[in-house]
Coordinates of C-alpha atoms and ligand atoms in Angstrom, one line a residue:
X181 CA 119.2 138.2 107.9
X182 CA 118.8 139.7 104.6
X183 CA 116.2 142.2 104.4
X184 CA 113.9 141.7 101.5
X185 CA 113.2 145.4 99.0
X186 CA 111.2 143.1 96.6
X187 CA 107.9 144.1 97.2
X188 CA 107.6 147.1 94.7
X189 CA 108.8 144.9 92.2
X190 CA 106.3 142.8 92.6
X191 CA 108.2 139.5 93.6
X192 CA 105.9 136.2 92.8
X193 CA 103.8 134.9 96.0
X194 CA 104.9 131.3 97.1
X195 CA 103.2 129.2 99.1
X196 CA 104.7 126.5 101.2
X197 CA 102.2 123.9 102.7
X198 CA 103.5 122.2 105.7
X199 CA 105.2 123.9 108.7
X200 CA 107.6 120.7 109.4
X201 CA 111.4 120.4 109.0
X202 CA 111.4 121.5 105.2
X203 CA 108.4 123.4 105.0
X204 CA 110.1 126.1 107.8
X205 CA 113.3 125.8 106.1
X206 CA 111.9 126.3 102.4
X207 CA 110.0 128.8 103.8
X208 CA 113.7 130.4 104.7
X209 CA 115.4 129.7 101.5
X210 CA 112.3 131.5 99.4
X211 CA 112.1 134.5 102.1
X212 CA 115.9 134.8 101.2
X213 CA 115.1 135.1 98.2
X214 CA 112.9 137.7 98.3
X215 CA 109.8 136.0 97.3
X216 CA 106.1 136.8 99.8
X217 CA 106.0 133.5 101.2
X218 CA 102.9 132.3 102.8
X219 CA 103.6 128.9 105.2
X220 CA 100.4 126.8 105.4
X221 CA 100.6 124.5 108.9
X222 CA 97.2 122.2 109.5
X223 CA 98.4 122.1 113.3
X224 CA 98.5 124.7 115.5
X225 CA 101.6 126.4 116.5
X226 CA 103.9 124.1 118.3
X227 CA 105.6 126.3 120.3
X228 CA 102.4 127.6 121.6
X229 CA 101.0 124.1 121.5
X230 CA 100.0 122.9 125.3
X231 CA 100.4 119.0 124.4
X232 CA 102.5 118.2 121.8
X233 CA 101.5 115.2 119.8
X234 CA 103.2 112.6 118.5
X235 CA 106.7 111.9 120.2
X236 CA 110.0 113.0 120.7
X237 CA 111.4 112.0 117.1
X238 CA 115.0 111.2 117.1
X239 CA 116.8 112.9 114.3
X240 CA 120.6 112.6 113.3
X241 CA 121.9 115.7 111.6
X242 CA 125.0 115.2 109.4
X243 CA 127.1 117.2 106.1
X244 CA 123.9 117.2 103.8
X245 CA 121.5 119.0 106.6
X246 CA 124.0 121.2 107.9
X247 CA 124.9 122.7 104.6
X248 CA 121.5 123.4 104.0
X249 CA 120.8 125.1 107.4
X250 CA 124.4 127.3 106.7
X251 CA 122.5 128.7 103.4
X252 CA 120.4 130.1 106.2
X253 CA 122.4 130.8 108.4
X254 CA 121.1 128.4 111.1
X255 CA 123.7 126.0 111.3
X256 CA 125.2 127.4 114.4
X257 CA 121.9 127.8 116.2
X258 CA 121.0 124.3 115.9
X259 CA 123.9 122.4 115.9
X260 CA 124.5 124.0 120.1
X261 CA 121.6 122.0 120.7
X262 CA 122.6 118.9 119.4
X263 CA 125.1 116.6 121.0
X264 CA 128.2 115.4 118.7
X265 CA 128.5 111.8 118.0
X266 CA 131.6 110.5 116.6
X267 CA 131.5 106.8 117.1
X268 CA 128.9 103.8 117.0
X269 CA 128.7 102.3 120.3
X270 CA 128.1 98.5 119.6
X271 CA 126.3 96.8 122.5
X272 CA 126.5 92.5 122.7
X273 CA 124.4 90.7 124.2
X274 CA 126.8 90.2 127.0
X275 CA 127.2 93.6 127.8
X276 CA 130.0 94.1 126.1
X277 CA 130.6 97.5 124.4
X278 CA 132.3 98.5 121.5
X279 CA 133.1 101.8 120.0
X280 CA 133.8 102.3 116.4
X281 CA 134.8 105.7 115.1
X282 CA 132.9 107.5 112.2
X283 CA 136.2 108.7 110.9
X284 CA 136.0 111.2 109.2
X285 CA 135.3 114.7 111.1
X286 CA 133.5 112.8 113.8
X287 CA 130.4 115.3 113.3
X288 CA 127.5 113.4 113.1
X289 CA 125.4 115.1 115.9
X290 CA 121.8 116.4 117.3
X291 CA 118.8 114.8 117.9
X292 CA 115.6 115.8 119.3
X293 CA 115.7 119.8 117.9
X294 CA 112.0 119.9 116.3
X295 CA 111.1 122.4 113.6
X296 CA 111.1 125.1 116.3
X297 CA 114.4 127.0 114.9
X298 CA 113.5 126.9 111.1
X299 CA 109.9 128.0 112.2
X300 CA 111.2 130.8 114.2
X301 CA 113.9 132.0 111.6
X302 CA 111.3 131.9 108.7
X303 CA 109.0 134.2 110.9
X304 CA 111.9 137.1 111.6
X305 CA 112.0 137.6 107.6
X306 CA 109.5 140.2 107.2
X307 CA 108.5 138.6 103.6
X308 CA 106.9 135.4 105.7
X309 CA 103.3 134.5 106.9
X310 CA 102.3 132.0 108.7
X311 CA 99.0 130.4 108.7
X312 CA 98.9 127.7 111.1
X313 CA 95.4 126.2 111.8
X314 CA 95.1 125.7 107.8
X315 CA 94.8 122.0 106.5
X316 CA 94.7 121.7 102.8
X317 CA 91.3 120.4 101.7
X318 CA 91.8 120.5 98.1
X319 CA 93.4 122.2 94.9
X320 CA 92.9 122.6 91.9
X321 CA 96.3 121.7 89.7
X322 CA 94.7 124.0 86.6
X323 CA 93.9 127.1 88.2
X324 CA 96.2 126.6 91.6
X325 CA 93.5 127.3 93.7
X326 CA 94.0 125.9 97.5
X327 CA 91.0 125.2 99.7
X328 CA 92.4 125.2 103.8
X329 CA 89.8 124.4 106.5
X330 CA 90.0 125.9 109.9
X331 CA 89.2 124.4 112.9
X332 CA 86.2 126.5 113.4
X333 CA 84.6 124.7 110.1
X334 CA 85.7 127.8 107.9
X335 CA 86.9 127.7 104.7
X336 CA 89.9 129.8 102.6
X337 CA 90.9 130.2 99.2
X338 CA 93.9 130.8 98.3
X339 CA 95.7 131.5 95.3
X340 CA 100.1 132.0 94.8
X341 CA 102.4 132.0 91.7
X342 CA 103.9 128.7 93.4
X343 CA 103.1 125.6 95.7
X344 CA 105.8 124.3 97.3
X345 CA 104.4 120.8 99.0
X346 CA 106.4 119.7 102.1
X347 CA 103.5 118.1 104.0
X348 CA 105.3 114.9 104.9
X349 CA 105.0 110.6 103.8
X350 CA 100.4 111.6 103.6
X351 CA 100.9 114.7 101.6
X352 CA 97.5 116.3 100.5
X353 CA 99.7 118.3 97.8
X354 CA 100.4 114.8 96.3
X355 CA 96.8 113.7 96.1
X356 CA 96.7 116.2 93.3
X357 CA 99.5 114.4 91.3
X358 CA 97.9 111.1 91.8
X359 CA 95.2 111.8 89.3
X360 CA 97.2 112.5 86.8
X361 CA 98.4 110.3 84.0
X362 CA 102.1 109.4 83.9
X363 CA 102.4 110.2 87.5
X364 CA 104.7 107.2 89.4
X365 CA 104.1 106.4 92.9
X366 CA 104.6 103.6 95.1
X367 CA 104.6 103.1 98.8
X368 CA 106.1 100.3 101.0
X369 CA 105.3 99.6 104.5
X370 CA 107.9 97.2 106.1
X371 CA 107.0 94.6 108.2
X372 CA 108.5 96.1 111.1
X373 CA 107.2 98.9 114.0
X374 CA 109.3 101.0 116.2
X375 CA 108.7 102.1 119.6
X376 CA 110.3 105.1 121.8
X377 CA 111.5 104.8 125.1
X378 CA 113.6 106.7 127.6
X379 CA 116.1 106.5 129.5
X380 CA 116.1 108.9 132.4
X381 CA 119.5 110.3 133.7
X382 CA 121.3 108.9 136.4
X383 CA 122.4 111.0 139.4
X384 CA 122.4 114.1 137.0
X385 CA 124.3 112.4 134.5
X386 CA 123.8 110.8 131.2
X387 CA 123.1 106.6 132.0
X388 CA 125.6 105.9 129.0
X389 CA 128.4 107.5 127.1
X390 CA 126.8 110.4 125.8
X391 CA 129.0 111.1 122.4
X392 CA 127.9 107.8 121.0
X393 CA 124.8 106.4 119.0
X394 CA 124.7 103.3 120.4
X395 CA 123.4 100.2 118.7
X396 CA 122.1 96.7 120.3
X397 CA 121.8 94.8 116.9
X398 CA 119.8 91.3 117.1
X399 CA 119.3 89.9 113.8
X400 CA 115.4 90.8 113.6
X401 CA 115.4 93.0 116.7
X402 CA 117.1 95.9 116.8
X403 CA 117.2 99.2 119.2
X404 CA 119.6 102.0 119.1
X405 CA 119.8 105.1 121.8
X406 CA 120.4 108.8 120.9
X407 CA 121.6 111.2 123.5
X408 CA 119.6 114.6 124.0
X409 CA 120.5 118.2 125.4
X410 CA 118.7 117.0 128.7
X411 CA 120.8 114.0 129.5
X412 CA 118.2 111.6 128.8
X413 CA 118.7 109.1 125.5
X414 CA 115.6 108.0 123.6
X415 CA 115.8 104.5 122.4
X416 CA 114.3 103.5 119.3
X417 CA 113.6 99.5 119.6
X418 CA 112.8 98.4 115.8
X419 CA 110.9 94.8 115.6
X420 CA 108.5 93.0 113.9
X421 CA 104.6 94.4 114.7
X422 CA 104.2 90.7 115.2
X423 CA 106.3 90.4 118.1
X424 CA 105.3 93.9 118.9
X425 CA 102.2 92.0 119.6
X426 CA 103.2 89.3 121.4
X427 CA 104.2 91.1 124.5
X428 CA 100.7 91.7 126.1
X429 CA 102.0 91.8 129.9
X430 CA 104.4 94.2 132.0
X431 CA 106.2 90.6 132.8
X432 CA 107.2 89.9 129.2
X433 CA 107.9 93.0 128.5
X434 CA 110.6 92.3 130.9
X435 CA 111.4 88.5 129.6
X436 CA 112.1 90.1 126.8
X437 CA 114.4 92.5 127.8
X438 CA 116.1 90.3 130.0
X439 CA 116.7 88.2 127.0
X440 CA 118.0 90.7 124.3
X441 CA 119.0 93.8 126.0
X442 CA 119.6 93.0 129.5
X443 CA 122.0 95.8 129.9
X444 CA 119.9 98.0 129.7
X445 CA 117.2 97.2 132.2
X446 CA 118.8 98.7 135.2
X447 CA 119.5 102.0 133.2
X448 CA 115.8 102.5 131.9
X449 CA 114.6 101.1 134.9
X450 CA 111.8 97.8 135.0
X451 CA 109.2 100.0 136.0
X452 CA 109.4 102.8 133.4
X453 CA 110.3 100.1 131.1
X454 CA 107.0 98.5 131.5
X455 CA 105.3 102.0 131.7
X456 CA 106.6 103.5 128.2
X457 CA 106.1 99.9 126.5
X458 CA 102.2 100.4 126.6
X459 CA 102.2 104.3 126.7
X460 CA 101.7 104.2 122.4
X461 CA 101.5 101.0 120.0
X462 CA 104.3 100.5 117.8
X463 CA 104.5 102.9 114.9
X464 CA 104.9 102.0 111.3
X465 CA 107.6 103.2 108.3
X466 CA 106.9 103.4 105.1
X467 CA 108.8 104.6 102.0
X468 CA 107.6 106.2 99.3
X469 CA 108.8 107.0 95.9
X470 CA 107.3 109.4 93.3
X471 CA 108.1 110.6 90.0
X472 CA 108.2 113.9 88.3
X473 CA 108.1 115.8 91.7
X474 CA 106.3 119.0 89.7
X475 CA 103.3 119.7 87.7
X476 CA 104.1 122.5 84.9
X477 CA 105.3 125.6 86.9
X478 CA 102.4 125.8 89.7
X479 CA 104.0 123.2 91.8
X480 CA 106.7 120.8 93.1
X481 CA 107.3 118.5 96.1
X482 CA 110.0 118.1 98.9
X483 CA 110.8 116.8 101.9
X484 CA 109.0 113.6 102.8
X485 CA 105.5 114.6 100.4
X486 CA 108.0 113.4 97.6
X487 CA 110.7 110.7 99.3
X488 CA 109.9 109.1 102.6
X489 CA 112.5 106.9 103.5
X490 CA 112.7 104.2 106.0
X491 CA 114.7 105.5 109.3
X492 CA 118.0 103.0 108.1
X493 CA 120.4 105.1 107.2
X494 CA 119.6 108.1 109.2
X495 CA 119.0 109.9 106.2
X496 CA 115.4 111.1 106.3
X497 CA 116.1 114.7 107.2
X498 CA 119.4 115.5 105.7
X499 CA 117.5 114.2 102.3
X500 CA 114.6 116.7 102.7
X501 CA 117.3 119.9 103.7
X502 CA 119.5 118.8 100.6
X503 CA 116.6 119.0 98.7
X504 CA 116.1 122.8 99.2
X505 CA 119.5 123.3 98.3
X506 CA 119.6 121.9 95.3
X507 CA 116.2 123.8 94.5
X508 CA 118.0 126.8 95.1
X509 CA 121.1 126.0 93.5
X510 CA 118.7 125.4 90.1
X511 CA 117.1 128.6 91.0
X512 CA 120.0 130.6 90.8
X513 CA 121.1 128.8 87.0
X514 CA 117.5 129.4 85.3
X515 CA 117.4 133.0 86.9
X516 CA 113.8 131.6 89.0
X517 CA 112.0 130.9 86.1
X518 CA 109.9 128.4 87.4
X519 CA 108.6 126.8 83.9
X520 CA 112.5 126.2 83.3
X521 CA 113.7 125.0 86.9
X522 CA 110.8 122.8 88.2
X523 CA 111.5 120.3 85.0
X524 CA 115.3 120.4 85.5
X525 CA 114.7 119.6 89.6
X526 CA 112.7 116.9 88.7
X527 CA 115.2 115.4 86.5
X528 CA 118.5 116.5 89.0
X529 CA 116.9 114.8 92.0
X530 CA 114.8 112.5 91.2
X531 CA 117.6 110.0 90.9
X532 CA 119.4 110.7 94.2
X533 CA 115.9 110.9 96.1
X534 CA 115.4 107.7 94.6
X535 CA 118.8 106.2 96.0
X536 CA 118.9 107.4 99.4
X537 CA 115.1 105.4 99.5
X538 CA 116.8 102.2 98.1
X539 CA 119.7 102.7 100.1
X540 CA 118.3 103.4 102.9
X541 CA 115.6 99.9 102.8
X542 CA 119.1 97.9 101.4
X543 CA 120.4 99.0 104.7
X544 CA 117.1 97.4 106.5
X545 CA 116.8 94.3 104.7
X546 CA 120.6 93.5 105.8
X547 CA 120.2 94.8 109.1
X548 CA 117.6 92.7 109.9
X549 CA 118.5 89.7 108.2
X550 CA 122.3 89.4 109.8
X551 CA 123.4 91.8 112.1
X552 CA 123.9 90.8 114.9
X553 CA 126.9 92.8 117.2
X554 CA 129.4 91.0 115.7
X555 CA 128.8 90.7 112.0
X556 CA 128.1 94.5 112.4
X557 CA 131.4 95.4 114.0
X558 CA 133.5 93.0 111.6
X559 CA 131.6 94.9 108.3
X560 CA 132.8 98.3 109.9
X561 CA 136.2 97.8 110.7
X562 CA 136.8 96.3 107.2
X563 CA 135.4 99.2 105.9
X564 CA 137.5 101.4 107.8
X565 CA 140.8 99.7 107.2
X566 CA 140.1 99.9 103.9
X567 CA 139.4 103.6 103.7
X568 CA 142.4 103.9 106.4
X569 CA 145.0 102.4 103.8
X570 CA 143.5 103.6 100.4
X571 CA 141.2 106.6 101.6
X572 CA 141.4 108.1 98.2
X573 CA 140.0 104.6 96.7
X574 CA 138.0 102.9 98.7
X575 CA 135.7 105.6 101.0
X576 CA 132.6 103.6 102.7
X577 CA 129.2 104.2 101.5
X578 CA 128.1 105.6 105.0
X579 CA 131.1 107.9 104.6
X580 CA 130.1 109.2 101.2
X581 CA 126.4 109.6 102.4
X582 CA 126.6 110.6 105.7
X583 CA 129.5 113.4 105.5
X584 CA 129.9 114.2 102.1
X585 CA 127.4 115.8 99.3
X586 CA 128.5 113.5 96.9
X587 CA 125.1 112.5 95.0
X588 CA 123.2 109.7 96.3
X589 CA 122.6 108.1 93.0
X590 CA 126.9 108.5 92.8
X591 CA 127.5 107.5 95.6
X592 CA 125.7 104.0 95.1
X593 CA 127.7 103.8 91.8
X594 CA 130.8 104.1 93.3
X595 CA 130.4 101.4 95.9
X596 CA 129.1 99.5 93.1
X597 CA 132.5 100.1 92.2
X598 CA 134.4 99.4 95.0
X599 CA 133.1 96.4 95.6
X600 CA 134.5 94.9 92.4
X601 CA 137.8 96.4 93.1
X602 CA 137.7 95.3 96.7
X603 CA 137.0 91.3 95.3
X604 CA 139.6 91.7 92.5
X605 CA 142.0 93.0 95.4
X606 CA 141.1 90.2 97.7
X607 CA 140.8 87.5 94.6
X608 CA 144.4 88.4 93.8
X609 CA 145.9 88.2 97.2
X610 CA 144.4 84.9 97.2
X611 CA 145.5 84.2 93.6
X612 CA 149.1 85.0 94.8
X613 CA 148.9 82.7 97.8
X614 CA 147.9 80.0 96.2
X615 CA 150.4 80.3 93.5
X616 CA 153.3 80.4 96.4
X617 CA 152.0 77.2 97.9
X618 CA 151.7 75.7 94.7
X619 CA 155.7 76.7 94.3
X620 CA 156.9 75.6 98.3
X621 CA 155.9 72.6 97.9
X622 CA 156.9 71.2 94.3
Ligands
EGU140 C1 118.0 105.0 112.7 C2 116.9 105.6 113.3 C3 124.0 102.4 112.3 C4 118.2 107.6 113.8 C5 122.4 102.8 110.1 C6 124.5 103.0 111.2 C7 119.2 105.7 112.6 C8 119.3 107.0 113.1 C9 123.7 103.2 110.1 C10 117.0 106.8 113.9 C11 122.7 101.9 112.3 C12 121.9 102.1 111.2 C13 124.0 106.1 110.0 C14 124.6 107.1 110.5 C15 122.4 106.7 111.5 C16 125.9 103.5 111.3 C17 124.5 105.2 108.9 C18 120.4 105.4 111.9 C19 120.6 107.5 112.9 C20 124.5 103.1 107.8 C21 114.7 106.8 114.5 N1 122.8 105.8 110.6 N2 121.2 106.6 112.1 N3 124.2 103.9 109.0 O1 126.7 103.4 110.3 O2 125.0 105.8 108.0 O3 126.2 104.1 112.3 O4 115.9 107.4 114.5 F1 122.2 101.2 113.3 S1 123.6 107.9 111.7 CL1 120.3 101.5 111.2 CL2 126.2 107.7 110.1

């Protein structure tokens, strides 16, 4: 790691607020830079933390997040403890399973990794602090004065050349932009909840084919299972808070099971079915949307604080890591003047932010109004005969998000695009049939 020789010069003082995914890894991209970066983390240390709250998140790491983590050299690190997944594993209601490749490079991997790497790396430059225990209380979008709280009821004031607000979907940065005029927010919560459960390993092993992200889809019900390091898979069962609350009862918790995913009763086992089902209520998703993501050159928003997207098109987190690259890739063409390059990353990623959030509620409104396994196997292997016989012409949108850096809002375009071509194509194979019926039998 680059050691920084900034400090005579006086380098500007940044603060990052929100020790998550891409508040540690801004933290490394501005410490990299040289800049005294101060991390602000309301929560206490996780890796010192004795219970960890929340849950085991499920994450899928693909080109966009790994680029970013290369700038800092962390790519390596993290991806050894992540498991590669190069296929879809489509699960019937029968039982039936069936694989279908990613294509290309097969590298969509890792799950279950926490901020614990990024937090760690930021620390080793010498240029970082980190202030856990500090939740932002208020600040002042004139002066750039932050108020923090502590847990012991103190306060602390703080002042930096920059605040860099990566404090997630409830971002106390934002709250600040919200009272300004010409500000544009909304937030969506969908109608559906999602639930964690586990699947334990069996004699040592994994319960299912490890190198897969398998997917039971069921119209409104869907779950999908991500392996981790330890052999166990954490499934992710999406439904409607509604029927979330119909189950009341360790019985119809499994009824309902039996009924949509029976195969996988004997691998998570009734009783720790029944168990994890009640452990924590369903959680929600929402998506949020914002526009400008800066306010003059005191302060800008990544990371969730200025996109949250719904979980449907495993997106969330490669979204947030791009962002910091294309932060720095600004940073590097206006020579870090911040009055210049907060307005120009406003108007770069505004649009692709904004896509990946549409793209990625598209994906749950279809999901959940037909998929079932084999609607959702036919859709794919169209897609990749397509992109197998013209690959230059016709790449799938999941290919150009997930492991390319195309631009979001570009990548929407293009299968725009493509679907014309692919009904002018199809249109004119029928046109041609037609015509040589028309001709046999006069
Ligand atoms: C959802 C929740 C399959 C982690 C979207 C595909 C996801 C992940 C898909 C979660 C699906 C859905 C894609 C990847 C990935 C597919 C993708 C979804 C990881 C369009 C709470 N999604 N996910 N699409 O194509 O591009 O395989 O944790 F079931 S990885 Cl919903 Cl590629």
């Amino acid at each position: 790691m680059e050691k920084s020789t900034s400090r005579q010069s006086r380098k500007k003082v940044v603060a990052v607020v929100g020790g998550g995914l891409v508040g540690a890894l801004n933290a490394c991209f501005f410490a990299k830079r040289g800049f005294d970066v101060e991390l602000f983390e309301s929560r206490e240390d996780i890796r010192r933390a004795k219970i960890v709250k929340g849950r085991s998140i499920n994450l899928a790491l693909s080109h966009r997040g790994r680029q970013a983590l290369k700038h800092v050299g962390l790519e390596e690190k993290i991806v050894a403890k992540g498991i590669p997944m190069h296929a879809r594993m489509i699960h019937s209601l029968n039982g039936k399973q069936s694989p279908i490749p990613y294509g290309r490079k097969g590298q969509v991997s890792l799950t279950n990794f926490c901020n614990i790497f990024p937090l760690t790396a930021a620390e080793t430059y010498p240029n970082t602090k980190m202030n856990f225990d500090h939740k932002l209380q208020d600040w002042n979008a004139e002066t750039g004065l932050m108020t923090f709280a502590r847990l012991d009821g103190s306060k602390e004031q703080v002042k930096t050349d920059l605040i860099v607000g990566c404090d997630g979907a409830f971002s106390a940065v934002r709250k600040q932009f919200l009272r300004r005029s010409r500000f544009d927010y909304s937030q969506t919560y969908i109608p559906h909840g999602y639930m964690e459960l586990t699947m334990l390993p069996i004699n040592g092993e994994f319960a299912m084919k490890p190198n897969y992200l398998h997917i039971w889809p069921r119209n409104t019900f869907m779950m999908i299972a991500l392996p981790n390091l330890d052999k166990t898979f954490t499934c992710t069962l999406f439904m409607p808070f509604e029927d979330f609350e119909k189950i009341t009862t360790g019985d119809e918790v499994i009824e309902f099971f039996q009924k949509y995913f029976p195969d996988t009763i004997p691998l998570i086992g009734a009783d720790t079915l029944q168990r994890d089902y009640f452990r924590l209520p369903a959680q929600a998703m929402v998506s949020v949307k914002c526009n400008p993501y800066h306010i003059g050159d005191a302060c800008v928003l990544m990371g969730d604080a200025a996109h949250a997207v719904v979980p449907f098109y495993g997106q969330g987190m490669n979204a947030g890591f791009e962002d910091c690259i294309v932060f720095d890739e600004i940073m590097d063409q206006f020579n870090e003047d911040f009055s210049a390059v907060l307005p120009e990353y406003t108007r770069v990623r505004v649009p692709d932010d904004h896509a990946i959030a549409d793209l990625a509620m598209y994906n749950y409104i279809e999901m959940r109004a037909h998929v079932n396994s084999k609607w959702f196997l036919f859709r794919k292997y169209v897609d990749n005969i397509l992109y197998f016989f013209m690959p230059k012409t016709i790449i799938p949108l999941y290919t150009m998000v997930t492991f390319t850096r195309t631009r979001y809002h570009e990548a929407v375009k293009r299968w725009h695009w493509q679907n014309k071509i692919r009904l002018l194509v199809l249109g004119s194979v029928l046109n041609c049939l037609i015509c040589l019926c028309w001709r046999l039998l006069l």
